[in-house]
Coordinates of C-alpha atoms in Angstrom, one line a residue:
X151 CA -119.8 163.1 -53.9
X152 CA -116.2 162.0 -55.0
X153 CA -115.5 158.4 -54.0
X154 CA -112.7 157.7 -52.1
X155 CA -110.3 155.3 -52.9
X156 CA -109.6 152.9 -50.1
X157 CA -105.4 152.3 -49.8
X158 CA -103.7 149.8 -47.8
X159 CA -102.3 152.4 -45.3
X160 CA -106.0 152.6 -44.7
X161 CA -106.3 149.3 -43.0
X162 CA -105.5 147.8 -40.2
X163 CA -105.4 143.9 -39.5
X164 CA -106.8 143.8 -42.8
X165 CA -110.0 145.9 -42.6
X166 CA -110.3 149.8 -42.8
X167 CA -109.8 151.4 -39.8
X168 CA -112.6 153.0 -39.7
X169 CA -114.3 149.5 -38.6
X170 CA -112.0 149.6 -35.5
X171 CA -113.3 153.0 -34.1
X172 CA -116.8 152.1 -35.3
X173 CA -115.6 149.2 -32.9
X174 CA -115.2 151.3 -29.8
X175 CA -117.6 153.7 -30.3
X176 CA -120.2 150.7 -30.1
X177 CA -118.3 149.0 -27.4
X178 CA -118.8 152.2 -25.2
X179 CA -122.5 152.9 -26.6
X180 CA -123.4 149.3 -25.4
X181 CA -121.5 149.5 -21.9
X182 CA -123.7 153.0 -21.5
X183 CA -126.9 151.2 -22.5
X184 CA -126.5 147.8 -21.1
X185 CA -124.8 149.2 -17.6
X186 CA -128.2 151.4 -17.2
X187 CA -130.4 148.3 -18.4
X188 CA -129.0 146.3 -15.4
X189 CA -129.5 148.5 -12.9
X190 CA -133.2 150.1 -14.0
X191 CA -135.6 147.8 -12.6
X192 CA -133.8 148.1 -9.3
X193 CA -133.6 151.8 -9.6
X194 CA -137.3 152.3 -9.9
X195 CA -138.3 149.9 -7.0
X196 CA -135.9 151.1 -4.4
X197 CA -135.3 154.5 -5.3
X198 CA -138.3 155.7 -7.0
X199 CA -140.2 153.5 -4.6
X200 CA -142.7 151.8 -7.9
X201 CA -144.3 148.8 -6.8
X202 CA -142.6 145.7 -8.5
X203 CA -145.5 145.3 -11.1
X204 CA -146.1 149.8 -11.9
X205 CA -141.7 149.3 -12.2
X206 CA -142.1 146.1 -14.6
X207 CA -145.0 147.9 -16.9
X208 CA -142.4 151.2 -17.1
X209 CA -139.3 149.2 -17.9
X210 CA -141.7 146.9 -20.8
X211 CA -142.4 150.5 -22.1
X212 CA -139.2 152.1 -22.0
X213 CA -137.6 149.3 -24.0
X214 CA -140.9 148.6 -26.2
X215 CA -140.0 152.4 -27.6
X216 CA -136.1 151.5 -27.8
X217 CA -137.2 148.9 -30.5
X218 CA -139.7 151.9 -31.7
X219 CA -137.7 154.4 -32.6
X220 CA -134.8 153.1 -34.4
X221 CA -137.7 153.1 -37.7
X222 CA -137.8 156.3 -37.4
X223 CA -134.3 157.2 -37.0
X224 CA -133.1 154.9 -40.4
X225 CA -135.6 156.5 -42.2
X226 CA -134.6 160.0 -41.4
X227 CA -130.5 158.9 -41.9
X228 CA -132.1 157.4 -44.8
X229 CA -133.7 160.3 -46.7
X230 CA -132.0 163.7 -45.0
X231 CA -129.4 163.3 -42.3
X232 CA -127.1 160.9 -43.8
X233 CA -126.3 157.4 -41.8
X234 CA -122.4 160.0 -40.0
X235 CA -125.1 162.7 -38.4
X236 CA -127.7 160.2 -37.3
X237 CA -125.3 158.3 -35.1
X238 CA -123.4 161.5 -33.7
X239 CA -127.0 163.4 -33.2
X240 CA -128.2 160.1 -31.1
X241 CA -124.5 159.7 -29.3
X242 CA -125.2 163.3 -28.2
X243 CA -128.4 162.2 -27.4
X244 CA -127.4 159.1 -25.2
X245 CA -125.1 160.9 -23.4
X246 CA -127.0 163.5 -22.0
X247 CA -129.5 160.9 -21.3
X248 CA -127.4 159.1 -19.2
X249 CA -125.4 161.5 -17.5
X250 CA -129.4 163.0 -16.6
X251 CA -129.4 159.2 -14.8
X252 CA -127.2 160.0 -12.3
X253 CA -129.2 162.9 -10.2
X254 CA -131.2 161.2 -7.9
X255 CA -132.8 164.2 -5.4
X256 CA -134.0 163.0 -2.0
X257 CA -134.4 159.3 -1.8
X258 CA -136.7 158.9 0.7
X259 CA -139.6 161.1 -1.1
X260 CA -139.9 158.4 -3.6
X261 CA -142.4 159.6 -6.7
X262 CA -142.7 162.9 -5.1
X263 CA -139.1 164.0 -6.0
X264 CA -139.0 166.6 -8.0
X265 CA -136.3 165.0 -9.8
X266 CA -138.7 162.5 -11.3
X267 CA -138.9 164.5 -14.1
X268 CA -135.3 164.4 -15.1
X269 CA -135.3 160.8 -14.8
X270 CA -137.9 160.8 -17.4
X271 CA -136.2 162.6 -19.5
X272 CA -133.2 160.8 -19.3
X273 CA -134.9 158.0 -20.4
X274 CA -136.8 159.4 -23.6
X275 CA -133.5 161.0 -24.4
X276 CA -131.9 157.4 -24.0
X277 CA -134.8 155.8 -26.1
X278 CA -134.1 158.4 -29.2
X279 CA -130.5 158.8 -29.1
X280 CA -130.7 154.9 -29.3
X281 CA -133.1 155.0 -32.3
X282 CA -130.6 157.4 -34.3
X283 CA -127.5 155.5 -33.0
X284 CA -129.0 152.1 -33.4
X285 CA -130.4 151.8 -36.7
X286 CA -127.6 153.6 -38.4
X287 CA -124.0 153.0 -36.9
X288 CA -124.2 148.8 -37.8
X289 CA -124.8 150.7 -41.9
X290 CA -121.5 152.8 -42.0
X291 CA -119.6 149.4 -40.9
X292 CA -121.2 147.8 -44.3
X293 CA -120.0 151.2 -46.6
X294 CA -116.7 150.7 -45.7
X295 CA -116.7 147.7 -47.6
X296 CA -117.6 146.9 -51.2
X297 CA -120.7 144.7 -51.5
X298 CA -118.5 141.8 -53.2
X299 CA -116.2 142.1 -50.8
X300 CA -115.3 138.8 -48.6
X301 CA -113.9 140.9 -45.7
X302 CA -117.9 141.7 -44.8
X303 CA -118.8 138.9 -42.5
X304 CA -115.4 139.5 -41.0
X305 CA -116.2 143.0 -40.5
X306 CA -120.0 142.2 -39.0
X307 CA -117.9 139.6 -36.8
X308 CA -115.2 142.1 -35.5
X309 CA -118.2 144.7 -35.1
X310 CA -120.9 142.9 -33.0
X311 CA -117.4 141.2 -30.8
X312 CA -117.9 145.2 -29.6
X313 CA -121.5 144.7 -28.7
X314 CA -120.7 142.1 -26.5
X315 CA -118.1 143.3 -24.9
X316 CA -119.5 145.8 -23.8
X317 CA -122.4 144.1 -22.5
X318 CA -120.7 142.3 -20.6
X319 CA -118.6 144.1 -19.1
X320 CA -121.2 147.1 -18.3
X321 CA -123.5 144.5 -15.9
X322 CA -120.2 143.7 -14.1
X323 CA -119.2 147.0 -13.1
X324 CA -121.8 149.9 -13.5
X325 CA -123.8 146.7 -11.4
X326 CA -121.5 146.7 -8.9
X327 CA -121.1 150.4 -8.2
X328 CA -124.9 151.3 -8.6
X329 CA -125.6 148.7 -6.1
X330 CA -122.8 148.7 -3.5
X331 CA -121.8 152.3 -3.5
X332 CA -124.8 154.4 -4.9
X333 CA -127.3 154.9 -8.2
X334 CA -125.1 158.1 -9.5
X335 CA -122.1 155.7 -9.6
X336 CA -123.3 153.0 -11.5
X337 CA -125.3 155.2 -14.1
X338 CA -122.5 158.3 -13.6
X339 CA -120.4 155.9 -15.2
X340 CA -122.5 154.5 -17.7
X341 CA -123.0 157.9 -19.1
X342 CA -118.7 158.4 -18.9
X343 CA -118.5 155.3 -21.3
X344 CA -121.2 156.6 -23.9
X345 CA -118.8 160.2 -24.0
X346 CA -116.1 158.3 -24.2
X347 CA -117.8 156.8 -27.6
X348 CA -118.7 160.1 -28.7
X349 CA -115.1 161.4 -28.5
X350 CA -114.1 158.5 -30.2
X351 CA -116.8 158.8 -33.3
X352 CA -115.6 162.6 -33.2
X353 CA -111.9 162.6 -33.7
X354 CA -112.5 159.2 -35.9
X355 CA -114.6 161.2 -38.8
X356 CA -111.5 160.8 -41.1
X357 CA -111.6 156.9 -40.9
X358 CA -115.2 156.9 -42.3
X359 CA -113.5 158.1 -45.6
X360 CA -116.7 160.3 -46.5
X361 CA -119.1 156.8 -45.9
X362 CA -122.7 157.7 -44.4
X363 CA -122.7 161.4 -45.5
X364 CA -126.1 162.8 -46.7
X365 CA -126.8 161.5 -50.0
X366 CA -128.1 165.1 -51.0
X367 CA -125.6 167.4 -48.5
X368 CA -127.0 170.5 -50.8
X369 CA -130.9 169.7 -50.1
X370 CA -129.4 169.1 -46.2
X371 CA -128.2 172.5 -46.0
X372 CA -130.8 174.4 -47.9
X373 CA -133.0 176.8 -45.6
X374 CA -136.4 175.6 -45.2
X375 CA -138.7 178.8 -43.0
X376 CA -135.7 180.6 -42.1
X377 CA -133.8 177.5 -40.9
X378 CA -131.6 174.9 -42.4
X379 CA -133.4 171.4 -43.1
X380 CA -130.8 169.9 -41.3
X381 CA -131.9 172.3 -38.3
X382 CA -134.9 170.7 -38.7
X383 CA -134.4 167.2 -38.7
X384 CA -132.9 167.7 -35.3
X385 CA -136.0 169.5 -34.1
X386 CA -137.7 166.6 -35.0
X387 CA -135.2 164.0 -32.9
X388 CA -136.2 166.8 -30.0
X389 CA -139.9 166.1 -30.6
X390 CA -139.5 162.7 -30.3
X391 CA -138.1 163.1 -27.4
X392 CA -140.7 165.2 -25.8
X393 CA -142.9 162.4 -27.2
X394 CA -141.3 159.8 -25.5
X395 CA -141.3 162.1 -22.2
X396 CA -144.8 161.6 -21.7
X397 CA -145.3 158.3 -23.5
X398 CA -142.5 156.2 -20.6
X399 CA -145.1 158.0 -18.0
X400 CA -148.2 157.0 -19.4
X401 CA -147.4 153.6 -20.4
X402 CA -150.5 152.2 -21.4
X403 CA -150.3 154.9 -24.7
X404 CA -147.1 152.7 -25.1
X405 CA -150.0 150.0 -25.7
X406 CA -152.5 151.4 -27.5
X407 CA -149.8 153.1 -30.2
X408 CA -148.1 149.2 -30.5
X409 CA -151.9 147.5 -30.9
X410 CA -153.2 150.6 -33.7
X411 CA -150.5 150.9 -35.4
X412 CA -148.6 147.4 -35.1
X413 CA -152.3 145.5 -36.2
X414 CA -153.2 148.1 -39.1
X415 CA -149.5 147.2 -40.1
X416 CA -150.1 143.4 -40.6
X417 CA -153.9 143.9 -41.8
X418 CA -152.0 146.4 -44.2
X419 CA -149.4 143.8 -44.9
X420 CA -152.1 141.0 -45.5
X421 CA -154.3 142.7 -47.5
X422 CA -151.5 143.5 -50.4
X423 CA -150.1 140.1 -50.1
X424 CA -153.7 138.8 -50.9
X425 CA -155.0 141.9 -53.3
X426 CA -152.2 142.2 -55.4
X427 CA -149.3 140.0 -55.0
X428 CA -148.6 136.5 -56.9
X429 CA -149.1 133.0 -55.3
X430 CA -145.5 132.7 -54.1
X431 CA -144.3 135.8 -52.7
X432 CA -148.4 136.0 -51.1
X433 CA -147.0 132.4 -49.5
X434 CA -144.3 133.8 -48.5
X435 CA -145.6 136.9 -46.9
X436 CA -147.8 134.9 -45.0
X437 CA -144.5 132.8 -43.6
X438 CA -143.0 135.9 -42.9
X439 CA -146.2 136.8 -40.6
X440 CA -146.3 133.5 -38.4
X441 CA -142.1 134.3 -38.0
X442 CA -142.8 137.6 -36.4
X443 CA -146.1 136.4 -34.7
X444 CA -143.7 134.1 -33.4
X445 CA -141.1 136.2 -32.7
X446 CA -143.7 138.2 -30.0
X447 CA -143.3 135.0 -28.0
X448 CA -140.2 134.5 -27.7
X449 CA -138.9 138.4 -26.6
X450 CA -141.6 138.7 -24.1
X451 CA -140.1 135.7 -21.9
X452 CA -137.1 136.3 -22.9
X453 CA -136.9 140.0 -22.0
X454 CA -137.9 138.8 -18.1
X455 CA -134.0 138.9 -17.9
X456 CA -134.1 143.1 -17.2
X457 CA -137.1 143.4 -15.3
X458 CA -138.5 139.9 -13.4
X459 CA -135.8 137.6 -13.1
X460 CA -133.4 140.8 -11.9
X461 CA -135.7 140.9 -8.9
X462 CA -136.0 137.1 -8.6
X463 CA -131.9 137.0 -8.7
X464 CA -132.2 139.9 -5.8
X465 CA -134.5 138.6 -3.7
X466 CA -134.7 134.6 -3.9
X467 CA -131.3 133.5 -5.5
X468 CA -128.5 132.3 -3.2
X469 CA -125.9 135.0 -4.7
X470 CA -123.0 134.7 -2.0
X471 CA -122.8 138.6 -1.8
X472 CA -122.6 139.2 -5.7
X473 CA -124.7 141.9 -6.8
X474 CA -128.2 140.8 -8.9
X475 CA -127.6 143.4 -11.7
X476 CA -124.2 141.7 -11.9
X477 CA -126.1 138.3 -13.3
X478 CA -127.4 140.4 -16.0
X479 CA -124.0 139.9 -18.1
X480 CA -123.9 136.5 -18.2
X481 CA -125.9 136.0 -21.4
X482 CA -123.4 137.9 -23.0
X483 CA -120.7 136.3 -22.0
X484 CA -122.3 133.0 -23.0
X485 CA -122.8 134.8 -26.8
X486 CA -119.3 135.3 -27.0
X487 CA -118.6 131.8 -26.0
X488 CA -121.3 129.7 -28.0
X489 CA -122.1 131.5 -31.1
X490 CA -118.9 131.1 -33.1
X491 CA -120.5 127.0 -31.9
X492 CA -123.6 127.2 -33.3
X493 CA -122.1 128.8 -36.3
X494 CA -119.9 126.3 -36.9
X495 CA -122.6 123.3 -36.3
X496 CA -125.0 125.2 -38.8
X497 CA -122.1 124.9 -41.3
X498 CA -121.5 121.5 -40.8
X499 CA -124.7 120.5 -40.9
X500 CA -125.3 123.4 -43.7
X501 CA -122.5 121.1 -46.0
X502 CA -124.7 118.0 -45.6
X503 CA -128.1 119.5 -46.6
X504 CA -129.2 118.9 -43.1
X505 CA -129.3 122.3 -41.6
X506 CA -132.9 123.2 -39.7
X507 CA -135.5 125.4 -42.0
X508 CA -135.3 128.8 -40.5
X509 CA -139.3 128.2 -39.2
X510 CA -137.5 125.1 -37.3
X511 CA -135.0 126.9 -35.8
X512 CA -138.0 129.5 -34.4
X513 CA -139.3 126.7 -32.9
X514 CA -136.0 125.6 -31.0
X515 CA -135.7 128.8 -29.7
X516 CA -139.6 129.1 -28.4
X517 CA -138.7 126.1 -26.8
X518 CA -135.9 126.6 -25.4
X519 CA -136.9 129.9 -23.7
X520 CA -139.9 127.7 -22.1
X521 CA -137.7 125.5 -20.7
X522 CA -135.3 127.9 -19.1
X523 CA -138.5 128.9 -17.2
X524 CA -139.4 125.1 -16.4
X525 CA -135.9 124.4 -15.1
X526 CA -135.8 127.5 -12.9
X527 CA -139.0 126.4 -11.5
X528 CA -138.0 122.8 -10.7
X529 CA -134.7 124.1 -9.4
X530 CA -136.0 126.6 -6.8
X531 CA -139.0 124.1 -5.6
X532 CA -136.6 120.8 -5.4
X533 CA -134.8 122.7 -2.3
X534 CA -137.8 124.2 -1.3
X535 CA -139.7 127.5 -1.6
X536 CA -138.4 128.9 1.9
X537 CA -134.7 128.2 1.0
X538 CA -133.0 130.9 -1.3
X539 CA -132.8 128.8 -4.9
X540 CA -128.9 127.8 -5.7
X541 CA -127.3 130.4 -8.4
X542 CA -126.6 127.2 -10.9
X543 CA -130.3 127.7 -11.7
X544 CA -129.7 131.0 -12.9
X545 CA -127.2 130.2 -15.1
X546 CA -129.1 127.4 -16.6
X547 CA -132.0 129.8 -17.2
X548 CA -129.9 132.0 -19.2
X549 CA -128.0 129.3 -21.0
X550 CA -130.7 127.7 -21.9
X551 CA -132.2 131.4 -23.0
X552 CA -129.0 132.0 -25.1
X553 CA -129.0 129.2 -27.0
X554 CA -132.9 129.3 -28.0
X555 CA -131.7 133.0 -28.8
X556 CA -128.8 131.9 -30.8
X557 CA -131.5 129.4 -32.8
X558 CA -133.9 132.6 -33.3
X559 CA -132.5 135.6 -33.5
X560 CA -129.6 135.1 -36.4
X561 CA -132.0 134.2 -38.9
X562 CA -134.8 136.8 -37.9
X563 CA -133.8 139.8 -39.4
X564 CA -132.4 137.9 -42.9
X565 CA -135.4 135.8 -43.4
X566 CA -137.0 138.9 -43.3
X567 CA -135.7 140.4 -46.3
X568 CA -135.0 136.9 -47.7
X569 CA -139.1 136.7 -47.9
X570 CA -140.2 140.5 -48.7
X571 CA -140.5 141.3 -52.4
X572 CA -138.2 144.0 -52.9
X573 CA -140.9 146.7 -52.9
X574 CA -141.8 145.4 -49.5
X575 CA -138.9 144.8 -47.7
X576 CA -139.2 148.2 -45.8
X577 CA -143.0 147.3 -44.7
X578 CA -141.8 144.3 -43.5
X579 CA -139.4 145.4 -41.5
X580 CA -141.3 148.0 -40.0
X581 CA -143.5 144.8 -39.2
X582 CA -140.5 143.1 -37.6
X583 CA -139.4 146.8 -35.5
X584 CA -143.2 146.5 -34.2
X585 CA -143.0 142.7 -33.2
X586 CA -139.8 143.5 -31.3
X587 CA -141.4 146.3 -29.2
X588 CA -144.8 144.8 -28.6
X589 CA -142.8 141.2 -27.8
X590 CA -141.0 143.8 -24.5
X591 CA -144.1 145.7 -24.0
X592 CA -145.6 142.1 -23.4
X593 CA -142.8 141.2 -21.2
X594 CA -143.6 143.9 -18.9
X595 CA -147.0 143.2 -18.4
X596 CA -145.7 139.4 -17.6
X597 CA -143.2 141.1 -15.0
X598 CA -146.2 142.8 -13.6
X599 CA -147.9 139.5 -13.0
X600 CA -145.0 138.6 -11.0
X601 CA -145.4 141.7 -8.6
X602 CA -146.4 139.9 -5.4
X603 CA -144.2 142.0 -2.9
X604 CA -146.9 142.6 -0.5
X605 CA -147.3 139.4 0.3
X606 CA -144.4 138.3 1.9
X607 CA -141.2 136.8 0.9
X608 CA -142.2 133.3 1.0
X609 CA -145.5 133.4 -0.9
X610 CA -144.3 136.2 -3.4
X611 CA -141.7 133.8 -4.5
X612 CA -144.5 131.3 -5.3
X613 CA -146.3 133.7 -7.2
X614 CA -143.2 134.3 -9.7
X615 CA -142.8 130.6 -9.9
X616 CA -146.3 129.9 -10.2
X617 CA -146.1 132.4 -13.4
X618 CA -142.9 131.2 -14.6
X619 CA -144.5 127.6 -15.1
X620 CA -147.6 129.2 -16.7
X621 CA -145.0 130.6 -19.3
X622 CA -142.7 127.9 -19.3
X623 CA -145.0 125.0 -20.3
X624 CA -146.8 127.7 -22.2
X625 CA -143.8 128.0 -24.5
X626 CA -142.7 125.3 -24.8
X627 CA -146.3 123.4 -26.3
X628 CA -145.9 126.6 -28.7
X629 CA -142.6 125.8 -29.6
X630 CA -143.6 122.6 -29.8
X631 CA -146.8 123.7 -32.3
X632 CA -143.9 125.6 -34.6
X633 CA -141.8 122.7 -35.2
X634 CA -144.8 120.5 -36.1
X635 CA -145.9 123.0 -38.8
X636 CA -142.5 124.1 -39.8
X637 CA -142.6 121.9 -43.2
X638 CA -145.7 123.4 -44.0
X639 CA -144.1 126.8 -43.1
X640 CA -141.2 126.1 -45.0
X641 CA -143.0 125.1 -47.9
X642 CA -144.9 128.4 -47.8
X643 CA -141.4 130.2 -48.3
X644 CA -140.9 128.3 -51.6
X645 CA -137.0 128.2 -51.6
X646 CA -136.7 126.4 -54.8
X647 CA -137.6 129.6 -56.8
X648 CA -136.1 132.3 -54.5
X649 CA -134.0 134.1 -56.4
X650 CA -131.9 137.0 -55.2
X651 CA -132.8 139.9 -57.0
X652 CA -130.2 142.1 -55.9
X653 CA -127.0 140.7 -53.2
X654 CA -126.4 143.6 -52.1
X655 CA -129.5 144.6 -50.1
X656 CA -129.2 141.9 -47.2
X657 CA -129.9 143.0 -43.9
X658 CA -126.5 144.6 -43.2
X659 CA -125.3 142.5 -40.2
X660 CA -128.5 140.3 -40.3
X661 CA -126.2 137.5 -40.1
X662 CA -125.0 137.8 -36.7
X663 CA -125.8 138.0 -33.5
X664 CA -124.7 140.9 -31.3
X665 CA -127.9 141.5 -29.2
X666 CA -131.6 141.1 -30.1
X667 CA -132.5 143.0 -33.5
X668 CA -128.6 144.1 -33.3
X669 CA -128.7 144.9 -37.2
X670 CA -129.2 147.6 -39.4
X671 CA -133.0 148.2 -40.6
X672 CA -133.3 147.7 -44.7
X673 CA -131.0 150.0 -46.8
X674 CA -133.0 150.1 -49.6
X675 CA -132.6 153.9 -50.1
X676 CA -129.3 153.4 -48.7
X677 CA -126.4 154.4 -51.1
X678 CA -122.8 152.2 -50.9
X679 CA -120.6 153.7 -53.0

């Protein structure tokens, strides 16, 4: 394919303009996702009438597989689709999914609606539209630049301001109209935004400038049993679909798949790294596996945000008439405000060699996300357990979540490929993808523990608190454990002699912090021309 030629009447502001409507087509993608994501828990528990624990094992599920698919979904950009038809395939995708969100049937039949199964479809379509959006869209923003080019951090920066915007802003207002005026308003207009991104990424193919095309459009197009491969590839996002289908029903195959295929991964993993790799990149392999192992910790308490602490905010907070799902956008909001701070205090300490090791800065945010817990705990039994818990509490829990995230999660996916051997860096990953999901999946079965409705209002509260300080201290003597090790951890990485074979192959986006796992998976079949 001919390259084109980017021209200064193809910027904007300084960038190309096809970052802008890559921009708003994430923007809207997020305010679909994160709108629904607010609003689920509830959804299941009052309308679907789930019992707060059968509610908090679905939701673990349905965002273990979110974490899931995107794999599959870069590698199929990757090799066939190109990364331009993976995002529009899942964008189609998404918004079927969540325009499906919005017919509810009869209310009071609970699980014996009919409608049931639409629901579940919505949701498997949401889970593989968001595994062909997801792993792809953050891939085209790093095409549009040259690799040398200074303007990529800038770019990322710009880009993931769109992720959290429109997290934000979704919680606040498909919250508010789910909860005060009806389910089909608040998920009705989640689904508007995602079309609104789709129209967008639509009309905005010319910005792209021929970026995230096929890398073989003639092998794409060639008929393979009567049908074009490309045909195919979309049968194949349609299987996964009917996969997911049944998987979000039966949750505990969720499980199993994480536990068979996530622990043959890592004895895979280990075995090379023992069998047949040198003494350093086998050290470093090994630091790579205590980061993720770590990692599991740290998303299962801190995905309690969607699923327990919703229903906590609902039922125990002191929320002056403001909506729970509306809380949900408050870690967010706190990104937006402290992570240009803890980027600038990592540079400043960065420029006086006294920057935290990356297996340090694990530990701060293990920590941390214990003692969001432990401060929630103290708050609500310091006014008592009968008296609804002041809202400060709330926020504390997810400041003090947000900054263990802003510790963790920026230096996740980049220490990653930093510590995979080039031939590995895909493995790895895959390794990380599995972490991710099994680190929800986890936090769904601690939600579970918290379901204690039948027992009245008073002693169900306990029963969240009394699991909250299990975690908490839990945590936190973890987090403690990792920053004790971390010199040994960081000596395992052996930094002196890391050399970076090619610059170009970062994580694209690993540098920043948009969401959890924001950025694109490994491009190492990726072409950037």
């Amino acid at each position: 394919m001919a390259i084109t030629t980017m021209t200064k009447g193809d910027e904007f502001a300084g960038h190309p303009k096809g970052l802008f409507m890559l921009f708003l087509v994430e923007m809207w993608e997020r305010f679909s996702y994160y709108g629904m994501r607010a609003l689920l828990i509830f959804y299941l528990v009052q309308h679907w009438l789930f019992s707060d624990s059968e509610a908090s094992v679905i939701y673990g599920a349905y965002t273990a597989l979110v974490y899931i698919t995107p794999v599959v979904g870069g590698y199929l950009a990757d090799k066939y689709l190109g990364q331009r038809k993976a995002v529009l395939f899942g964008a189609v995708l998404l918004t079927f999914g969540h325009f499906f969100m919005a017919f509810e049937g009869d209310g009071t039949l609970g699980q014996d609606n009919p409608m049931i199964n639409v629901f579940w479809l919505a949701l498997a379509l949401i889970i593989v539209g968001s595994g062909f959006l997801k792993a792809n869209i953050s891939v085209i923003v790093g095409q549009l630049y040259p690799r040398t080019d200074v303007r990529r951090d800038a770019g990322y920066t710009i880009f993931y301001m769109g992720i959290n915007a429109g997290a934000a802003t979704a919680s606040l207002i498909c919250g508010y109209l789910g909860q005060t005026y009806g389910w089909q308003y608040g998920f009705g207009l989640a689904g508007f935004g995602m079309l609104i991104g789709l129209v967008f990424f639509v009309l905005g193919k010319p910005l792209l400038k021929g970026k995230g095309e096929a890398k073989d459009p003639v092998k794409l197009a060639s008929p393979v049993a009567g049908l074009k491969l490309e045909w195919w590839m979309y049968l194949a996002g349609l299987g996964m679909v009917a996969l997911c289908w049944v998987a979000v029903q039966y949750q505990d195959m969720v499980g199993y798949v994480l536990g068979a295929f996530g622990g043959a991964l890592v004895i895979y993993v280990l075995y090379i790294a023992v069998a047949k790799l040198p003494s350093e990149e086998r050290d470093r392999i090994f630091a790579a596996m205590f980061l993720i192992l770590t990692s599991i910790i740290f998303w299962a308490l801190f995905e309690q945000a969607g699923s327990s602490l919703n229903l906590f905010t609902d039922r125990h907070v002191d929320r002056a008439g403001v909506e729970a799902s509306m809380f949900q956008s408050i870690n967010a909001i706190y990104i937006i405000l402290l992570a240009p701070v803890f980027a600038a205090i990592w540079q400043f300490l960065g420029r006086r060699n006294a920057e935290p090791s990356t297996p340090f800065k694990f530990g701060l945010g293990v920590v941390q996300v214990g003692l969001g817990f432990l401060v929630l705990v103290w708050g609500a039994e310091s006014v008592g357990v009968n008296v609804p818990t002041p809202v400060i509490f709330i926020f504390l829990i997810y400041l003090l979540h947000t900054t263990g995230e802003l510790c963790l999660s920026p230096v996740g996916l980049s220490a990653m490929n930093r510590l995979a051997p080039a031939h590995m860096a895909s493995l790895i990953m895959g390794v990380w993808f599995f972490a991710s999901a099994t680190g929800n999946f986890a936090a769904g079965l601690i939600a579970s523990a918290t379901g204690a409705e039948a027992v009245g209002e008073e002693s169900g509260k306990q029963v969240v608190l009394g699991v909250y300080s299990t975690v908490g201290w839990t945590a936190v003597a973890v987090g403690v454990a990792v920053l004790l090790v971390s010199p040994l951890i960081k000596k395992l990485m052996h930094l002196d002699t890391l050399r970076d074979e090619d610059p170009g192959d970062d994580l694209l986006g690993g540098s920043e912090v948009g969401e959890p796992q924001a950025a694109g998976i490994h491009p190492a079949t990726r072409r950037q021309d």
